[in-house]
PDB file of C-alpha atoms in Angstrom:
ATOM      1  CA  MET A1125       8.933  23.408   3.872  1.00  0.00           C
ATOM      2  CA  VAL A1126       8.772  20.216   4.328  1.00  0.00           C
ATOM      3  CA  GLN A1127       7.462  18.056   7.379  1.00  0.00           C
ATOM      4  CA  ILE A1128       9.667  16.182   9.596  1.00  0.00           C
ATOM      5  CA  GLY A1129       8.571  13.186  10.962  1.00  0.00           C
ATOM      6  CA  TYR A1130      10.201  10.433  13.839  1.00  0.00           C
ATOM      7  CA  THR A1131       9.360   6.575  12.890  1.00  0.00           C
ATOM      8  CA  LEU A1132       8.108   4.739  15.714  1.00  0.00           C
ATOM      9  CA  MET A1133       9.615   1.341  14.200  1.00  0.00           C
ATOM     10  CA  SER A1134       8.413  -1.195  16.080  1.00  0.00           C
ATOM     11  CA  GLU A1135       9.600  -4.591  14.580  1.00  0.00           C
ATOM     12  CA  GLN A1136      12.898  -3.266  15.927  1.00  0.00           C
ATOM     13  CA  THR A1137      11.450  -1.617  19.494  1.00  0.00           C
ATOM     14  CA  PRO A1138       9.787  -3.303  22.320  1.00  0.00           C
ATOM     15  CA  ALA A1139       6.274  -1.542  23.484  1.00  0.00           C
ATOM     16  CA  ARG A1140       7.220   0.356  26.076  1.00  0.00           C
ATOM     17  CA  GLU A1141       9.863   1.771  24.435  1.00  0.00           C
ATOM     18  CA  LEU A1142       7.975   3.291  21.769  1.00  0.00           C
ATOM     19  CA  VAL A1143       5.710   5.056  23.780  1.00  0.00           C
ATOM     20  CA  ASP A1144       8.848   6.542  25.537  1.00  0.00           C
ATOM     21  CA  TYR A1145      10.086   7.404  21.717  1.00  0.00           C
ATOM     22  CA  ALA A1146       6.489   9.484  20.804  1.00  0.00           C
ATOM     23  CA  ALA A1147       7.776  11.718  23.824  1.00  0.00           C
ATOM     24  CA  ALA A1148      10.714  12.225  23.131  1.00  0.00           C
ATOM     25  CA  ALA A1149      10.097  12.159  19.289  1.00  0.00           C
ATOM     26  CA  GLU A1150       7.960  15.442  20.833  1.00  0.00           C
ATOM     27  CA  ARG A1151       9.814  17.254  23.371  1.00  0.00           C
ATOM     28  CA  ILE A1152      12.955  17.603  21.202  1.00  0.00           C
ATOM     29  CA  GLY A1153      10.419  19.218  18.151  1.00  0.00           C
ATOM     30  CA  PHE A1154       9.683  16.008  15.619  1.00  0.00           C
ATOM     31  CA  ASP A1155       6.556  17.404  13.400  1.00  0.00           C
ATOM     32  CA  TYR A1156       5.012  14.010  13.587  1.00  0.00           C
ATOM     33  CA  ALA A1157       5.539  10.814  14.501  1.00  0.00           C
ATOM     34  CA  VAL A1158       4.346   7.504  12.233  1.00  0.00           C
ATOM     35  CA  ILE A1159       3.933   4.539  13.420  1.00  0.00           C
ATOM     36  CA  SER A1160       4.260   0.726  11.566  1.00  0.00           C
ATOM     37  CA  ASP A1161       0.947  -2.016  11.945  1.00  0.00           C
ATOM     38  CA  HIS A1162       2.868  -5.226  12.054  1.00  0.00           C
ATOM     39  CA  TYR A1163       2.260  -8.843  12.688  1.00  0.00           C
ATOM     40  CA  PHE A1164       6.131 -10.378  11.954  1.00  0.00           C
ATOM     41  CA  PRO A1165       9.199  -8.015  11.775  1.00  0.00           C
ATOM     42  CA  TRP A1166      10.871  -7.943   7.923  1.00  0.00           C
ATOM     43  CA  VAL A1167      13.928 -10.292   9.866  1.00  0.00           C
ATOM     44  CA  GLU A1168      14.344 -12.288  12.724  1.00  0.00           C
ATOM     45  CA  GLU A1169      17.080  -9.981  14.374  1.00  0.00           C
ATOM     46  CA  MET A1170      14.926  -6.728  14.695  1.00  0.00           C
ATOM     47  CA  GLY A1171      13.221  -9.251  17.325  1.00  0.00           C
ATOM     48  CA  HIS A1172       9.708  -7.615  17.359  1.00  0.00           C
ATOM     49  CA  SER A1173       6.247  -6.483  16.426  1.00  0.00           C
ATOM     50  CA  PRO A1174       4.137  -5.652  19.204  1.00  0.00           C
ATOM     51  CA  TYR A1175       0.076  -4.766  18.380  1.00  0.00           C
ATOM     52  CA  CYS A1176       0.571  -0.838  17.423  1.00  0.00           C
ATOM     53  CA  TRP A1177      -3.295   0.223  17.961  1.00  0.00           C
ATOM     54  CA  SER A1178      -2.469  -0.467  21.942  1.00  0.00           C
ATOM     55  CA  VAL A1179       1.217   1.927  20.960  1.00  0.00           C
ATOM     56  CA  LEU A1180      -0.778   4.263  19.631  1.00  0.00           C
ATOM     57  CA  GLY A1181      -3.634   4.650  22.600  1.00  0.00           C
ATOM     58  CA  ALA A1182      -0.378   5.456  25.200  1.00  0.00           C
ATOM     59  CA  ALA A1183       1.575   7.420  23.078  1.00  0.00           C
ATOM     60  CA  ALA A1184      -1.605   9.316  22.091  1.00  0.00           C
ATOM     61  CA  GLN A1185      -1.667  10.069  26.649  1.00  0.00           C
ATOM     62  CA  VAL A1186       2.055  10.612  26.238  1.00  0.00           C
ATOM     63  CA  THR A1187       2.294  13.649  24.071  1.00  0.00           C
ATOM     64  CA  GLU A1188      -0.256  17.336  23.451  1.00  0.00           C
ATOM     65  CA  ARG A1189       0.861  18.230  20.059  1.00  0.00           C
ATOM     66  CA  LEU A1190       2.678  15.461  18.165  1.00  0.00           C
ATOM     67  CA  PRO A1191       0.177  14.297  14.875  1.00  0.00           C
ATOM     68  CA  LEU A1192       0.180  10.509  14.243  1.00  0.00           C
ATOM     69  CA  MET A1193      -0.499   7.992  11.811  1.00  0.00           C
ATOM     70  CA  THR A1194      -0.646   4.113  10.929  1.00  0.00           C
ATOM     71  CA  TYR A1195       1.842   3.811   8.607  1.00  0.00           C
ATOM     72  CA  VAL A1196       0.321   1.967   6.913  1.00  0.00           C
ATOM     73  CA  THR A1197      -2.052  -0.458   7.834  1.00  0.00           C
ATOM     74  CA  CYS A1198      -3.914  -2.944   6.219  1.00  0.00           C
ATOM     75  CA  PRO A1199      -8.140  -3.047   5.883  1.00  0.00           C
ATOM     76  CA  ILE A1200      -8.783  -6.014   3.873  1.00  0.00           C
ATOM     77  CA  MET A1201      -7.596  -9.373   5.798  1.00  0.00           C
ATOM     78  CA  ARG A1202      -6.648  -9.258   9.397  1.00  0.00           C
ATOM     79  CA  TYR A1203      -8.309  -6.352   9.826  1.00  0.00           C
ATOM     80  CA  HIS A1204     -12.174  -5.680   8.685  1.00  0.00           C
ATOM     81  CA  PRO A1205     -12.279  -2.084   7.311  1.00  0.00           C
ATOM     82  CA  ALA A1206     -15.590  -2.131   9.971  1.00  0.00           C
ATOM     83  CA  VAL A1207     -13.071  -2.768  12.705  1.00  0.00           C
ATOM     84  CA  VAL A1208     -10.392   0.330  11.269  1.00  0.00           C
ATOM     85  CA  ALA A1209     -12.623   2.401  11.532  1.00  0.00           C
ATOM     86  CA  GLN A1210     -13.783   1.961  14.575  1.00  0.00           C
ATOM     87  CA  LYS A1211     -10.412   1.609  15.876  1.00  0.00           C
ATOM     88  CA  ALA A1212      -9.112   4.774  14.001  1.00  0.00           C
ATOM     89  CA  ALA A1213     -12.479   7.243  15.022  1.00  0.00           C
ATOM     90  CA  THR A1214     -11.288   6.025  19.077  1.00  0.00           C
ATOM     91  CA  MET A1215      -7.061   7.241  17.886  1.00  0.00           C
ATOM     92  CA  GLY A1216      -9.223  10.487  16.661  1.00  0.00           C
ATOM     93  CA  VAL A1217     -11.012  11.054  19.646  1.00  0.00           C
ATOM     94  CA  LEU A1218      -7.961   9.785  22.610  1.00  0.00           C
ATOM     95  CA  SER A1219      -5.740  12.444  20.214  1.00  0.00           C
ATOM     96  CA  GLN A1220      -7.493  15.707  20.090  1.00  0.00           C
ATOM     97  CA  GLY A1221      -8.121  15.259  16.625  1.00  0.00           C
ATOM     98  CA  ARG A1222      -4.012  14.704  15.824  1.00  0.00           C
ATOM     99  CA  PHE A1223      -4.281  10.838  14.089  1.00  0.00           C
ATOM    100  CA  THR A1224      -4.391  10.168  10.657  1.00  0.00           C
ATOM    101  CA  LEU A1225      -5.454   6.505   9.210  1.00  0.00           C
ATOM    102  CA  GLY A1226      -2.584   5.432   7.000  1.00  0.00           C
ATOM    103  CA  LEU A1227      -3.787   2.370   4.863  1.00  0.00           C
ATOM    104  CA  GLY A1228      -2.937  -0.095   2.057  1.00  0.00           C
ATOM    105  CA  ALA A1229      -3.413  -3.207   0.301  1.00  0.00           C
ATOM    106  CA  GLY A1230      -0.885  -4.514   2.846  1.00  0.00           C
ATOM    107  CA  GLU A1231       1.661  -7.632   2.592  1.00  0.00           C
ATOM    108  CA  ASN A1232       2.237 -11.301   3.147  1.00  0.00           C
ATOM    109  CA  LEU A1233       3.924 -10.938   5.919  1.00  0.00           C
ATOM    110  CA  ASN A1234       1.520  -9.635   7.844  1.00  0.00           C
ATOM    111  CA  GLU A1235      -2.293 -11.089   6.634  1.00  0.00           C
ATOM    112  CA  HIS A1236      -0.774 -14.925   5.955  1.00  0.00           C
ATOM    113  CA  VAL A1237      -1.276 -15.299  10.187  1.00  0.00           C
ATOM    114  CA  ILE A1238      -5.363 -15.597   9.922  1.00  0.00           C
ATOM    115  CA  GLY A1239      -5.209 -18.969   7.450  1.00  0.00           C
ATOM    116  CA  GLU A1240      -6.757 -17.677   4.084  1.00  0.00           C
ATOM    117  CA  GLY A1241      -4.176 -17.508   1.366  1.00  0.00           C
ATOM    118  CA  TRP A1242      -3.165 -14.256   0.026  1.00  0.00           C
ATOM    119  CA  PRO A1243      -4.894 -12.966  -3.195  1.00  0.00           C
ATOM    120  CA  PRO A1244      -3.582 -12.372  -6.808  1.00  0.00           C
ATOM    121  CA  VAL A1245      -2.515  -8.283  -6.434  1.00  0.00           C
ATOM    122  CA  ASP A1246      -5.036  -7.139  -9.017  1.00  0.00           C
ATOM    123  CA  THR A1247      -8.149  -8.813  -5.940  1.00  0.00           C
ATOM    124  CA  ARG A1248      -6.478  -7.409  -3.247  1.00  0.00           C
ATOM    125  CA  HIS A1249      -6.358  -3.427  -4.967  1.00  0.00           C
ATOM    126  CA  ARG A1250     -10.751  -4.041  -5.884  1.00  0.00           C
ATOM    127  CA  MET A1251     -10.985  -5.418  -1.850  1.00  0.00           C
ATOM    128  CA  PHE A1252      -8.696  -2.582  -0.938  1.00  0.00           C
ATOM    129  CA  ALA A1253     -10.645   0.366  -2.882  1.00  0.00           C
ATOM    130  CA  GLU A1254     -14.155  -1.130  -1.505  1.00  0.00           C
ATOM    131  CA  ALA A1255     -12.850  -1.807   2.176  1.00  0.00           C
ATOM    132  CA  VAL A1256     -11.831   2.403   1.765  1.00  0.00           C
ATOM    133  CA  GLN A1257     -15.141   3.562   0.866  1.00  0.00           C
ATOM    134  CA  ILE A1258     -16.499   1.013   3.446  1.00  0.00           C
ATOM    135  CA  ILE A1259     -14.456   3.076   6.116  1.00  0.00           C
ATOM    136  CA  ARG A1260     -15.278   6.285   4.568  1.00  0.00           C
ATOM    137  CA  LYS A1261     -18.666   6.127   4.711  1.00  0.00           C
ATOM    138  CA  LEU A1262     -18.695   4.571   8.507  1.00  0.00           C
ATOM    139  CA  PHE A1263     -17.027   7.872   9.305  1.00  0.00           C
ATOM    140  CA  SER A1264     -19.793   9.926   8.372  1.00  0.00           C
ATOM    141  CA  GLY A1265     -21.554   8.394  11.675  1.00  0.00           C
ATOM    142  CA  GLU A1266     -24.082   7.032   9.986  1.00  0.00           C
ATOM    143  CA  TYR A1267     -25.650   3.100  10.115  1.00  0.00           C
ATOM    144  CA  VAL A1268     -23.908   1.295   7.376  1.00  0.00           C
ATOM    145  CA  THR A1269     -25.031  -1.480   5.643  1.00  0.00           C
ATOM    146  CA  HIS A1270     -22.911  -2.817   3.149  1.00  0.00           C
ATOM    147  CA  GLN A1271     -22.833  -6.483   0.565  1.00  0.00           C
ATOM    148  CA  GLY A1272     -20.263  -6.041  -1.569  1.00  0.00           C
ATOM    149  CA  GLU A1273     -17.908  -8.435  -3.727  1.00  0.00           C
ATOM    150  CA  PHE A1274     -15.270  -8.449  -0.824  1.00  0.00           C
ATOM    151  CA  PHE A1275     -16.909  -7.318   2.221  1.00  0.00           C
ATOM    152  CA  ASP A1276     -20.308  -7.387   4.055  1.00  0.00           C
ATOM    153  CA  VAL A1277     -21.721  -4.759   7.027  1.00  0.00           C
ATOM    154  CA  ASP A1278     -24.355  -5.281   8.780  1.00  0.00           C
ATOM    155  CA  SER A1279     -25.419  -2.081  10.444  1.00  0.00           C
ATOM    156  CA  ALA A1280     -22.776  -0.521  11.963  1.00  0.00           C
ATOM    157  CA  LYS A1281     -22.353   2.453  13.426  1.00  0.00           C
ATOM    158  CA  LEU A1282     -19.812   4.061  14.947  1.00  0.00           C
ATOM    159  CA  TYR A1283     -20.373   6.380  18.202  1.00  0.00           C
ATOM    160  CA  ASP A1284     -17.396   7.667  19.928  1.00  0.00           C
ATOM    161  CA  LEU A1285     -16.207  10.176  16.242  1.00  0.00           C
ATOM    162  CA  PRO A1286     -13.710  12.638  16.545  1.00  0.00           C
ATOM    163  CA  GLU A1287     -15.444  16.539  15.587  1.00  0.00           C
ATOM    164  CA  ARG A1288     -13.845  15.970  12.502  1.00  0.00           C
ATOM    165  CA  PRO A1289     -13.150  12.950  10.333  1.00  0.00           C
ATOM    166  CA  VAL A1290     -10.481  10.975  10.750  1.00  0.00           C
ATOM    167  CA  PRO A1291      -8.117  11.760   7.317  1.00  0.00           C
ATOM    168  CA  ILE A1292      -6.911   8.908   5.616  1.00  0.00           C
ATOM    169  CA  GLY A1293      -3.865   8.510   3.719  1.00  0.00           C
ATOM    170  CA  ILE A1294      -2.890   6.120   0.931  1.00  0.00           C
ATOM    171  CA  ALA A1295      -0.136   4.261   0.502  1.00  0.00           C
ATOM    172  CA  ALA A1296       0.519   4.403  -3.450  1.00  0.00           C
ATOM    173  CA  SER A1297       3.073   3.222  -5.759  1.00  0.00           C
ATOM    174  CA  GLY A1298       2.307   3.176  -9.177  1.00  0.00           C
ATOM    175  CA  GLY A1299      -0.174   5.101 -11.209  1.00  0.00           C
ATOM    176  CA  GLN A1300      -3.255   2.636 -10.503  1.00  0.00           C
ATOM    177  CA  SER A1301      -2.644   3.069  -6.530  1.00  0.00           C
ATOM    178  CA  ALA A1302      -2.293   7.005  -7.163  1.00  0.00           C
ATOM    179  CA  GLU A1303      -5.348   7.838  -8.818  1.00  0.00           C
ATOM    180  CA  LEU A1304      -7.394   5.777  -5.788  1.00  0.00           C
ATOM    181  CA  ALA A1305      -5.658   7.512  -3.266  1.00  0.00           C
ATOM    182  CA  ALA A1306      -6.236  10.872  -5.393  1.00  0.00           C
ATOM    183  CA  GLU A1307      -9.944   9.762  -5.227  1.00  0.00           C
ATOM    184  CA  TYR A1308     -10.725   8.461  -1.510  1.00  0.00           C
ATOM    185  CA  GLY A1309      -8.064  10.355  -0.077  1.00  0.00           C
ATOM    186  CA  ASP A1310      -6.681  12.867   2.241  1.00  0.00           C
ATOM    187  CA  VAL A1311      -3.032  11.515   2.163  1.00  0.00           C
ATOM    188  CA  LEU A1312      -0.540   9.961  -0.582  1.00  0.00           C
ATOM    189  CA  VAL A1313       2.025   7.981   1.177  1.00  0.00           C
ATOM    190  CA  ILE A1314       5.085   7.041  -0.805  1.00  0.00           C
ATOM    191  CA  ASN A1315       8.241   4.532   0.923  1.00  0.00           C
ATOM    192  CA  ASP A1316      10.598   6.818  -1.882  1.00  0.00           C
ATOM    193  CA  PRO A1317      11.111   9.773  -4.158  1.00  0.00           C
ATOM    194  CA  MET A1318       8.509   8.724  -6.831  1.00  0.00           C
ATOM    195  CA  PRO A1319       8.255  11.865  -8.604  1.00  0.00           C
ATOM    196  CA  GLU A1320       5.383  10.171 -11.743  1.00  0.00           C
ATOM    197  CA  VAL A1321       3.937   8.840  -8.977  1.00  0.00           C
ATOM    198  CA  VAL A1322       3.198  12.313  -7.142  1.00  0.00           C
ATOM    199  CA  GLN A1323       2.165  13.977 -10.358  1.00  0.00           C
ATOM    200  CA  GLN A1324      -0.074  11.058 -11.741  1.00  0.00           C
ATOM    201  CA  PHE A1325      -1.989  11.834  -8.070  1.00  0.00           C
ATOM    202  CA  ASN A1326      -2.261  15.471  -8.626  1.00  0.00           C
ATOM    203  CA  ALA A1327      -3.319  15.067 -12.269  1.00  0.00           C
ATOM    204  CA  SER A1328      -6.321  12.726 -10.987  1.00  0.00           C
ATOM    205  CA  GLY A1329      -7.329  15.356  -7.850  1.00  0.00           C
ATOM    206  CA  GLY A1330      -4.796  15.056  -5.758  1.00  0.00           C
ATOM    207  CA  ASP A1331      -3.442  18.997  -6.236  1.00  0.00           C
ATOM    208  CA  GLY A1332      -2.744  20.343  -3.200  1.00  0.00           C
ATOM    209  CA  LYS A1333      -3.169  16.977  -0.528  1.00  0.00           C
ATOM    210  CA  PRO A1334       0.261  16.713   1.029  1.00  0.00           C
ATOM    211  CA  VAL A1335       3.099  13.510   0.127  1.00  0.00           C
ATOM    212  CA  TYR A1336       4.276  11.458   2.856  1.00  0.00           C
ATOM    213  CA  GLY A1337       7.476   9.686   2.112  1.00  0.00           C
ATOM    214  CA  GLN A1338      10.516   7.461   4.573  1.00  0.00           C
ATOM    215  CA  LEU A1339      13.685   7.751   4.485  1.00  0.00           C
ATOM    216  CA  ALA A1340      15.730   5.637   7.055  1.00  0.00           C
ATOM    217  CA  LEU A1341      19.367   6.175   8.240  1.00  0.00           C
ATOM    218  CA  ALA A1342      21.723   4.712  10.654  1.00  0.00           C
ATOM    219  CA  TYR A1343      23.016   6.900  12.917  1.00  0.00           C
ATOM    220  CA  ASP A1344      26.398   5.966  14.855  1.00  0.00           C
ATOM    221  CA  THR A1345      29.311   8.398  15.755  1.00  0.00           C
ATOM    222  CA  ASP A1346      31.787   4.746  14.216  1.00  0.00           C
ATOM    223  CA  ALA A1347      30.243   4.935  10.548  1.00  0.00           C
ATOM    224  CA  GLU A1348      31.320   1.424  10.342  1.00  0.00           C
ATOM    225  CA  ALA A1349      29.178  -0.186  13.134  1.00  0.00           C
ATOM    226  CA  ALA A1350      26.381   2.198  11.156  1.00  0.00           C
ATOM    227  CA  LYS A1351      26.506   0.433   8.444  1.00  0.00           C
ATOM    228  CA  GLN A1352      27.247  -2.614   9.614  1.00  0.00           C
ATOM    229  CA  ARG A1353      23.609  -2.777  11.735  1.00  0.00           C
ATOM    230  CA  ALA A1354      21.513  -0.926   8.809  1.00  0.00           C
ATOM    231  CA  HIS A1355      22.434  -4.585   6.856  1.00  0.00           C
ATOM    232  CA  GLU A1356      21.865  -6.292  10.062  1.00  0.00           C
ATOM    233  CA  LEU A1357      18.400  -4.827  10.692  1.00  0.00           C
ATOM    234  CA  TRP A1358      17.607  -3.111   6.870  1.00  0.00           C
ATOM    235  CA  ARG A1359      18.684  -6.045   4.802  1.00  0.00           C
ATOM    236  CA  TRP A1360      15.368  -6.640   3.480  1.00  0.00           C
ATOM    237  CA  SER A1361      14.328  -3.699   1.969  1.00  0.00           C
ATOM    238  CA  SER A1362      17.262  -5.049  -0.938  1.00  0.00           C
ATOM    239  CA  VAL A1363      15.170  -7.706  -1.862  1.00  0.00           C
ATOM    240  CA  GLY A1364      13.432  -6.144  -5.019  1.00  0.00           C
ATOM    241  CA  GLY A1365      10.544  -3.945  -4.594  1.00  0.00           C
ATOM    242  CA  TRP A1366       7.605  -4.200  -3.493  1.00  0.00           C
ATOM    243  CA  LYS A1367       6.156  -6.152  -6.441  1.00  0.00           C
ATOM    244  CA  VAL A1368       8.457  -9.038  -4.451  1.00  0.00           C
ATOM    245  CA  MET A1369       8.839  -7.703  -0.814  1.00  0.00           C
ATOM    246  CA  ALA A1370       4.758  -8.193  -0.595  1.00  0.00           C
ATOM    247  CA  GLU A1371       4.689 -11.431  -1.382  1.00  0.00           C
ATOM    248  CA  LEU A1372       7.039 -12.708   1.132  1.00  0.00           C
ATOM    249  CA  PRO A1373       5.587 -14.361   3.924  1.00  0.00           C
ATOM    250  CA  GLY A1374       7.933 -14.859   6.872  1.00  0.00           C
ATOM    251  CA  PRO A1375      10.832 -13.473   8.214  1.00  0.00           C
ATOM    252  CA  VAL A1376      13.052 -16.452   6.743  1.00  0.00           C
ATOM    253  CA  ASN A1377      11.905 -15.713   3.771  1.00  0.00           C
ATOM    254  CA  PHE A1378      12.795 -12.570   3.511  1.00  0.00           C
ATOM    255  CA  ALA A1379      16.387 -13.155   5.131  1.00  0.00           C
ATOM    256  CA  ALA A1380      16.655 -15.642   2.294  1.00  0.00           C
ATOM    257  CA  ALA A1381      15.826 -13.412  -0.501  1.00  0.00           C
ATOM    258  CA  ALA A1382      18.403 -11.158   0.677  1.00  0.00           C
ATOM    259  CA  GLY A1383      21.233 -13.814   1.112  1.00  0.00           C
ATOM    260  CA  THR A1384      23.721 -11.490  -1.308  1.00  0.00           C
ATOM    261  CA  VAL A1385      22.559  -8.266   0.016  1.00  0.00           C
ATOM    262  CA  ARG A1386      26.322  -6.583   1.407  1.00  0.00           C
ATOM    263  CA  PRO A1387      26.610  -4.212   3.550  1.00  0.00           C
ATOM    264  CA  GLU A1388      27.566  -1.774   0.884  1.00  0.00           C
ATOM    265  CA  ASP A1389      24.683  -2.113  -1.112  1.00  0.00           C
ATOM    266  CA  VAL A1390      22.462  -1.154   1.791  1.00  0.00           C
ATOM    267  CA  ALA A1391      24.495   1.215   2.546  1.00  0.00           C
ATOM    268  CA  GLN A1392      24.051   2.735  -1.200  1.00  0.00           C
ATOM    269  CA  SER A1393      20.184   3.954   0.508  1.00  0.00           C
ATOM    270  CA  VAL A1394      20.716   4.289   4.113  1.00  0.00           C
ATOM    271  CA  PRO A1395      23.368   7.369   5.713  1.00  0.00           C
ATOM    272  CA  CYS A1396      25.582   5.767   7.691  1.00  0.00           C
ATOM    273  CA  GLY A1397      26.978   7.908  10.854  1.00  0.00           C
ATOM    274  CA  SER A1398      26.903  11.110  11.476  1.00  0.00           C
ATOM    275  CA  ASP A1399      27.314  13.223   8.454  1.00  0.00           C
ATOM    276  CA  VAL A1400      23.954  15.172   8.349  1.00  0.00           C
ATOM    277  CA  ASP A1401      24.663  16.637   5.173  1.00  0.00           C
ATOM    278  CA  ALA A1402      24.091  12.989   3.920  1.00  0.00           C
ATOM    279  CA  VAL A1403      20.381  13.087   5.511  1.00  0.00           C
ATOM    280  CA  VAL A1404      19.914  16.591   4.003  1.00  0.00           C
ATOM    281  CA  GLN A1405      20.585  15.410   0.394  1.00  0.00           C
ATOM    282  CA  GLY A1406      18.174  12.253   1.389  1.00  0.00           C
ATOM    283  CA  VAL A1407      15.238  14.486   2.524  1.00  0.00           C
ATOM    284  CA  LYS A1408      15.800  17.701   0.021  1.00  0.00           C
ATOM    285  CA  GLU A1409      14.873  14.224  -2.616  1.00  0.00           C
ATOM    286  CA  PHE A1410      12.100  14.184  -1.909  1.00  0.00           C
ATOM    287  CA  ALA A1411      10.989  18.073  -1.562  1.00  0.00           C
ATOM    288  CA  ASP A1412      12.301  18.378  -4.943  1.00  0.00           C
ATOM    289  CA  ALA A1413      10.015  15.647  -6.014  1.00  0.00           C
ATOM    290  CA  GLY A1414       7.176  17.161  -4.518  1.00  0.00           C
ATOM    291  CA  TYR A1415       7.211  15.937  -1.015  1.00  0.00           C
ATOM    292  CA  THR A1416       5.786  17.751   2.116  1.00  0.00           C
ATOM    293  CA  HIS A1417       5.769  15.119   4.778  1.00  0.00           C
ATOM    294  CA  VAL A1418       8.989  12.861   5.132  1.00  0.00           C
ATOM    295  CA  ALA A1419       9.359  10.725   8.261  1.00  0.00           C
ATOM    296  CA  LEU A1420      13.297   9.550   9.641  1.00  0.00           C
ATOM    297  CA  VAL A1421      13.079   5.580  10.630  1.00  0.00           C
ATOM    298  CA  GLN A1422      16.626   4.549  12.985  1.00  0.00           C
ATOM    299  CA  ILE A1423      17.892   2.172  12.051  1.00  0.00           C
ATOM    300  CA  GLY A1424      19.557   0.122  15.336  1.00  0.00           C
ATOM    301  CA  HIS A1425      16.984   0.425  18.835  1.00  0.00           C
ATOM    302  CA  ASP A1426      20.482   0.592  20.979  1.00  0.00           C
ATOM    303  CA  GLN A1427      21.125   3.827  19.262  1.00  0.00           C
ATOM    304  CA  GLN A1428      17.795   5.927  19.352  1.00  0.00           C
ATOM    305  CA  GLN A1429      18.895   7.680  22.659  1.00  0.00           C
ATOM    306  CA  PRO A1430      22.016   9.331  20.793  1.00  0.00           C
ATOM    307  CA  PHE A1431      20.402   9.672  17.428  1.00  0.00           C
ATOM    308  CA  PHE A1432      17.407  11.592  19.773  1.00  0.00           C
ATOM    309  CA  ASP A1433      20.511  13.588  21.309  1.00  0.00           C
ATOM    310  CA  TRP A1434      22.010  14.354  17.766  1.00  0.00           C
ATOM    311  CA  ALA A1435      18.871  14.706  15.441  1.00  0.00           C
ATOM    312  CA  GLU A1436      17.421  17.512  18.476  1.00  0.00           C
ATOM    313  CA  LYS A1437      21.209  19.387  18.499  1.00  0.00           C
ATOM    314  CA  GLU A1438      22.546  18.750  14.934  1.00  0.00           C
ATOM    315  CA  LEU A1439      20.027  16.894  12.237  1.00  0.00           C
ATOM    316  CA  LEU A1440      16.992  19.036  12.824  1.00  0.00           C
ATOM    317  CA  PRO A1441      18.194  22.703  12.380  1.00  0.00           C
ATOM    318  CA  ALA A1442      20.007  21.906   8.986  1.00  0.00           C
ATOM    319  CA  LEU A1443      16.591  20.076   7.906  1.00  0.00           C
ATOM    320  CA  ARG A1444      14.449  23.204   9.167  1.00  0.00           C
ATOM    321  CA  ASN A1445      16.888  24.674   6.289  1.00  0.00           C
ATOM    322  CA  LEU A1446      15.011  23.039   3.226  1.00  0.00           C
TER     323      LEU A1446
END
């Protein structure tokens, strides 16, 4: 059975409400929760982007059983991998083993803020592989000294560690990253249903490990209002795939790139309205592609409570039959 998660969408939600939503997600029966780790929202209309690690610490205290996960953190620029390892280990302790560290090679949108430029994609992948290895070593609890191509670590040691090492999820979008995820990760993360990447992951040694995806939807009893809201807040997702999205530096650039995207274009991939079957079909597509976990993203902060009510009474019971 596919595990159904809830996405704490930090780009559209104030920090305090994100903590409340984590508690609500546990209460109504979601299996886990993930949170994005952004410095900027995708487009200005989203209006928020709090520091996800503060939110995670608070969420760990208002929940008891709900697994938590970053979706995903970039450990190559804005954060040094040694700092990411410490943050993740502390979250493992605070959550009593309920935390998974989701990692990815990042995007210009969030990483350019430190003023170091944005490396070419091949360089980013090499940086990412080195960063993951450093984090793995630090999770052992031993002293780590590292002099690498991109990162140095001088006699670092983590003193607060959970009983079991924090699982690492690695985001992938193609064969090379799927192989990296199989070698260094405990979990594969892919936003969209991509069976070929799952197959590559399994063939490279990842068979039997969890595979996480994410499905955006816009719940509303008024389907047309849902479509308009999805367009306003989610049109950036149609700008041309990850190779384009990873390079754009700011919300204004995403808005410009999505200038010709129409509401009906967004609605092709985002269920809009209150049709349970449309969401079930979307999740089934992930399940058929080999995914074990799918996190739902409710687009629109003002419709979160109605979404929770609908999810508890109608959506989650229907998804349990998959």
